[in-house]
Short mmCIF file of C-alpha atoms in Angstrom, two decimals:
data_model
loop_
_atom_site.label_atom_id
_atom_site.label_comp_id
_atom_site.label_asym_id
_atom_site.label_seq_id
_atom_site.Cartn_x
_atom_site.Cartn_y
_atom_site.Cartn_z
CA UNK A 290 -1.35 -4.67 17.05
CA UNK A 291 -0.91 -4.15 13.29
CA UNK A 292 -1.33 -7.41 11.34
CA UNK A 293 2.20 -7.10 9.92
CA UNK A 294 3.60 -6.80 13.43
CA UNK A 295 1.67 -9.91 14.46
CA UNK A 296 3.10 -11.71 11.43
CA UNK A 297 6.64 -10.57 12.31
CA UNK A 298 6.25 -11.66 15.92
CA UNK A 299 4.97 -15.11 14.94
CA UNK A 300 7.71 -15.58 12.33
CA UNK A 301 10.55 -14.59 14.65
CA UNK A 302 9.16 -16.60 17.53
CA UNK A 303 9.37 -19.61 15.23
CA UNK A 304 12.87 -18.75 13.98
CA UNK A 305 14.34 -17.89 17.39
CA UNK A 306 15.87 -21.30 18.32
CA UNK A 307 17.96 -21.48 15.13
CA UNK A 308 18.28 -17.81 14.08
CA UNK A 309 21.92 -17.50 15.13
CA UNK A 310 22.98 -20.32 12.80
CA UNK A 311 20.57 -20.85 9.92
CA UNK A 312 19.87 -19.11 6.62
CA UNK A 313 17.10 -16.91 8.07
CA UNK A 314 19.60 -14.96 10.14
CA UNK A 315 22.41 -14.89 7.59
CA UNK A 316 21.74 -11.37 6.28
CA UNK A 317 21.63 -9.92 9.80
CA UNK A 318 24.85 -11.75 10.71
CA UNK A 319 26.61 -10.37 7.64
CA UNK A 320 26.05 -6.84 8.96
CA UNK A 321 27.37 -7.45 12.50
CA UNK A 322 31.03 -6.62 11.72
CA UNK A 323 30.06 -3.54 9.71
CA UNK A 324 27.88 -2.11 12.47
CA UNK A 325 30.36 -3.05 15.20
CA UNK A 326 33.16 -1.27 13.36
CA UNK A 327 31.01 1.84 12.98
CA UNK A 328 29.98 1.70 16.64
CA UNK A 329 33.63 1.40 17.69
CA UNK A 330 34.18 4.82 16.09
CA UNK A 331 31.42 6.46 18.15
CA UNK A 332 32.14 7.41 21.77
CA UNK A 333 29.14 6.14 23.77
CA UNK A 334 28.19 4.68 27.12
CA UNK A 335 24.46 3.92 26.76
CA UNK A 336 22.88 2.30 23.71
CA UNK A 337 19.52 0.89 22.65
CA UNK A 338 19.35 -2.06 20.26
CA UNK A 339 16.10 -1.71 18.32
CA UNK A 340 14.78 -5.10 17.26
CA UNK A 341 17.56 -6.74 19.25
CA UNK A 342 16.55 -10.31 18.35
CA UNK A 343 18.80 -12.91 19.97
CA UNK A 344 21.02 -10.21 21.49
CA UNK A 345 24.09 -11.16 19.46
CA UNK A 346 25.08 -7.55 18.71
CA UNK A 347 24.77 -6.64 22.38
CA UNK A 348 26.84 -9.68 23.35
CA UNK A 349 29.65 -8.67 20.99
CA UNK A 350 29.64 -5.06 22.19
CA UNK A 351 29.93 -6.17 25.81
CA UNK A 352 32.74 -8.57 24.93
CA UNK A 353 34.72 -5.55 23.75
CA UNK A 354 33.69 -3.25 26.63
CA UNK A 355 31.75 -4.67 29.55
CA UNK A 356 31.15 -1.21 31.03
CA UNK A 357 28.59 -0.26 28.35
CA UNK A 358 24.99 0.24 29.46
CA UNK A 359 22.91 -1.65 26.90
CA UNK A 360 19.17 -2.01 26.41
CA UNK A 361 17.37 -4.14 23.84
CA UNK A 362 13.76 -4.18 22.71
CA UNK A 363 12.00 -6.68 20.47
CA UNK A 364 8.47 -7.81 19.56
CA UNK A 365 9.42 -11.49 19.83
CA UNK A 366 9.39 -13.02 23.30
CA UNK A 367 11.12 -16.14 21.99
CA UNK A 368 13.98 -14.08 20.53
CA UNK A 369 14.35 -12.32 23.88
CA UNK A 370 14.43 -15.69 25.65
CA UNK A 371 17.46 -16.65 23.55
CA UNK A 372 19.06 -13.26 24.25
CA UNK A 373 18.60 -13.62 28.01
CA UNK A 374 20.52 -16.90 27.99
CA UNK A 375 23.59 -15.34 26.38
CA UNK A 376 23.66 -11.87 27.94
CA UNK A 377 24.72 -10.81 31.43
CA UNK A 378 22.13 -9.28 33.73
CA UNK A 379 23.49 -5.80 33.10
CA UNK A 380 21.93 -5.85 29.62
CA UNK A 381 18.27 -4.89 29.99
CA UNK A 382 15.87 -6.65 27.60
CA UNK A 383 12.29 -5.54 27.07
CA UNK A 384 9.36 -6.90 25.09
CA UNK A 385 7.91 -3.97 23.18
CA UNK A 386 7.17 -1.99 20.04
CA UNK A 387 9.67 0.34 18.37
CA UNK A 388 6.83 2.78 17.62
CA UNK A 389 6.27 3.30 21.34
CA UNK A 390 9.54 3.07 23.24
CA UNK A 391 9.24 2.69 27.03
CA UNK A 392 12.05 5.13 27.78
CA UNK A 393 12.35 8.74 28.87
CA UNK A 394 13.49 11.47 26.52
CA UNK A 395 17.24 11.84 26.09
CA UNK A 396 18.06 8.40 27.49
CA UNK A 397 20.70 7.09 25.06
CA UNK A 398 23.97 8.09 23.42
CA UNK A 399 23.30 5.67 20.55
CA UNK A 400 20.29 3.88 19.09
CA UNK A 401 21.03 1.23 16.47
CA UNK A 402 19.01 -1.34 14.57
CA UNK A 403 20.19 -4.22 12.44
CA UNK A 404 18.04 -5.77 9.72
CA UNK A 405 14.75 -4.66 11.30
CA UNK A 406 13.92 -1.33 9.64
CA UNK A 407 12.22 -3.02 6.67
CA UNK A 408 9.76 -4.62 9.11
CA UNK A 409 8.35 -1.34 10.44
CA UNK A 410 4.85 -0.52 9.12
CA UNK A 411 5.27 3.13 10.19
CA UNK A 412 9.01 3.88 9.89
CA UNK A 413 8.65 7.61 10.46
CA UNK A 414 6.91 6.95 13.79
CA UNK A 415 9.87 4.78 14.75
CA UNK A 416 12.33 7.51 13.74
CA UNK A 417 10.37 10.02 15.82
CA UNK A 418 10.69 7.75 18.84
CA UNK A 419 14.40 7.25 18.21
CA UNK A 420 14.88 11.01 18.05
CA UNK A 421 12.96 11.41 21.31
CA UNK A 422 15.05 8.92 23.30
CA UNK A 423 18.43 10.03 21.92
CA UNK A 424 20.47 12.57 23.83
CA UNK A 425 21.41 15.77 21.97
CA UNK A 426 24.32 14.85 19.74
CA UNK A 427 23.33 11.17 19.95
CA UNK A 428 23.69 8.90 16.93
CA UNK A 429 21.20 6.66 15.15
CA UNK A 430 22.81 3.84 13.18
CA UNK A 431 21.01 1.28 11.03
CA UNK A 432 21.95 -1.61 8.81
CA UNK A 433 19.31 -3.04 6.51
CA UNK A 434 18.43 -4.72 3.22
CA UNK A 435 19.11 -2.92 -0.04
CA UNK A 436 18.60 -3.84 -3.68
CA UNK A 437 18.93 -1.95 -6.98
CA UNK A 438 15.74 -0.57 -8.51
CA UNK A 439 14.58 -3.66 -10.42
CA UNK A 440 15.22 -5.96 -7.47
CA UNK A 441 13.37 -3.61 -5.10
CA UNK A 442 10.34 -3.50 -7.37
CA UNK A 443 10.11 -7.28 -7.45
CA UNK A 444 10.78 -7.80 -3.75
CA UNK A 445 8.43 -5.04 -2.63
CA UNK A 446 5.66 -6.59 -4.74
CA UNK A 447 6.11 -9.93 -3.02
CA UNK A 448 6.48 -8.33 0.41
CA UNK A 449 2.78 -7.44 0.29
CA UNK A 450 2.18 -11.13 0.94
CA UNK A 451 5.17 -11.72 3.23
CA UNK A 452 4.76 -14.37 5.90
CA UNK A 453 7.58 -12.81 7.92
CA UNK A 454 6.13 -9.34 8.35
CA UNK A 455 8.43 -7.65 5.82
CA UNK A 456 7.08 -4.25 4.77
CA UNK A 457 9.44 -2.55 2.31
CA UNK A 458 13.01 -2.36 1.05
CA UNK A 459 13.89 1.33 0.69
CA UNK A 460 16.05 3.13 -1.84
CA UNK A 461 18.99 5.30 -0.81
CA UNK A 462 16.92 8.40 -1.52
CA UNK A 463 13.97 7.22 0.58
CA UNK A 464 16.15 6.44 3.60
CA UNK A 465 18.02 9.74 3.42
CA UNK A 466 14.76 11.69 3.06
CA UNK A 467 13.26 9.99 6.12
CA UNK A 468 16.37 10.47 8.24
CA UNK A 469 16.71 14.15 7.31
CA UNK A 470 13.34 14.87 8.92
CA UNK A 471 14.84 14.01 12.32
CA UNK A 472 18.65 14.09 12.06
CA UNK A 473 21.59 15.99 10.63
CA UNK A 474 24.90 14.73 9.25
CA UNK A 475 22.94 11.94 7.56
CA UNK A 476 24.98 9.35 5.66
CA UNK A 477 24.16 6.28 3.56
CA UNK A 478 26.54 3.62 2.27
CA UNK A 479 25.96 0.52 0.20
CA UNK A 480 27.39 -2.67 1.72
CA UNK A 481 27.93 -5.47 -0.76
CA UNK A 482 25.09 -6.28 -3.17
CA UNK A 483 22.16 -6.64 -0.73
CA UNK A 484 22.77 -4.29 2.21
CA UNK A 485 23.19 -0.70 3.29
CA UNK A 486 24.18 1.21 6.38
CA UNK A 487 22.86 4.66 7.28
CA UNK A 488 23.24 7.05 10.17
CA UNK A 489 22.26 10.43 11.51
CA UNK A 490 22.98 12.71 14.46
CA UNK A 491 20.35 14.31 16.70
#
């Protein structure tokens, strides 16, 4: 396993018991309503939560529509342990790597990730896997960190020494360029002063 993935796993294992309430999870929590609103506008039955963490997004989706078929995957076994306590058995949770998804081609109507894209050492490999497991016409939706140029330069310098497995905060142009290699109808939107949301269709 890549050293940055090991660092991420260790960090999130440590944060798992308090992630839903403390400062470490605040940025992810701020994006929940934005992603949920966007998901409510997409007709879907099956969805994969990439880097599902404590399963809070899955929990909220099922509270709105318990018929959804949801899967979650995460590197952190401790995060998944928290998720299992709050989710019904119908939500399938797997320990695994987003660069090598344990699913057949064309499995999902939607794949989404919240606040995890900046942790991926090989983001284009992840996007390739997302494309593979999405059904034709399926949607990829992501929420993540964003900063203006000067802030990105500073943060990306310090991320080289991150103890939480952070890899890179991407610009609007970088995200769009990556998504266009795999998806059409790509969109990007700034959310507040530190976040963005992007999507694409297979």
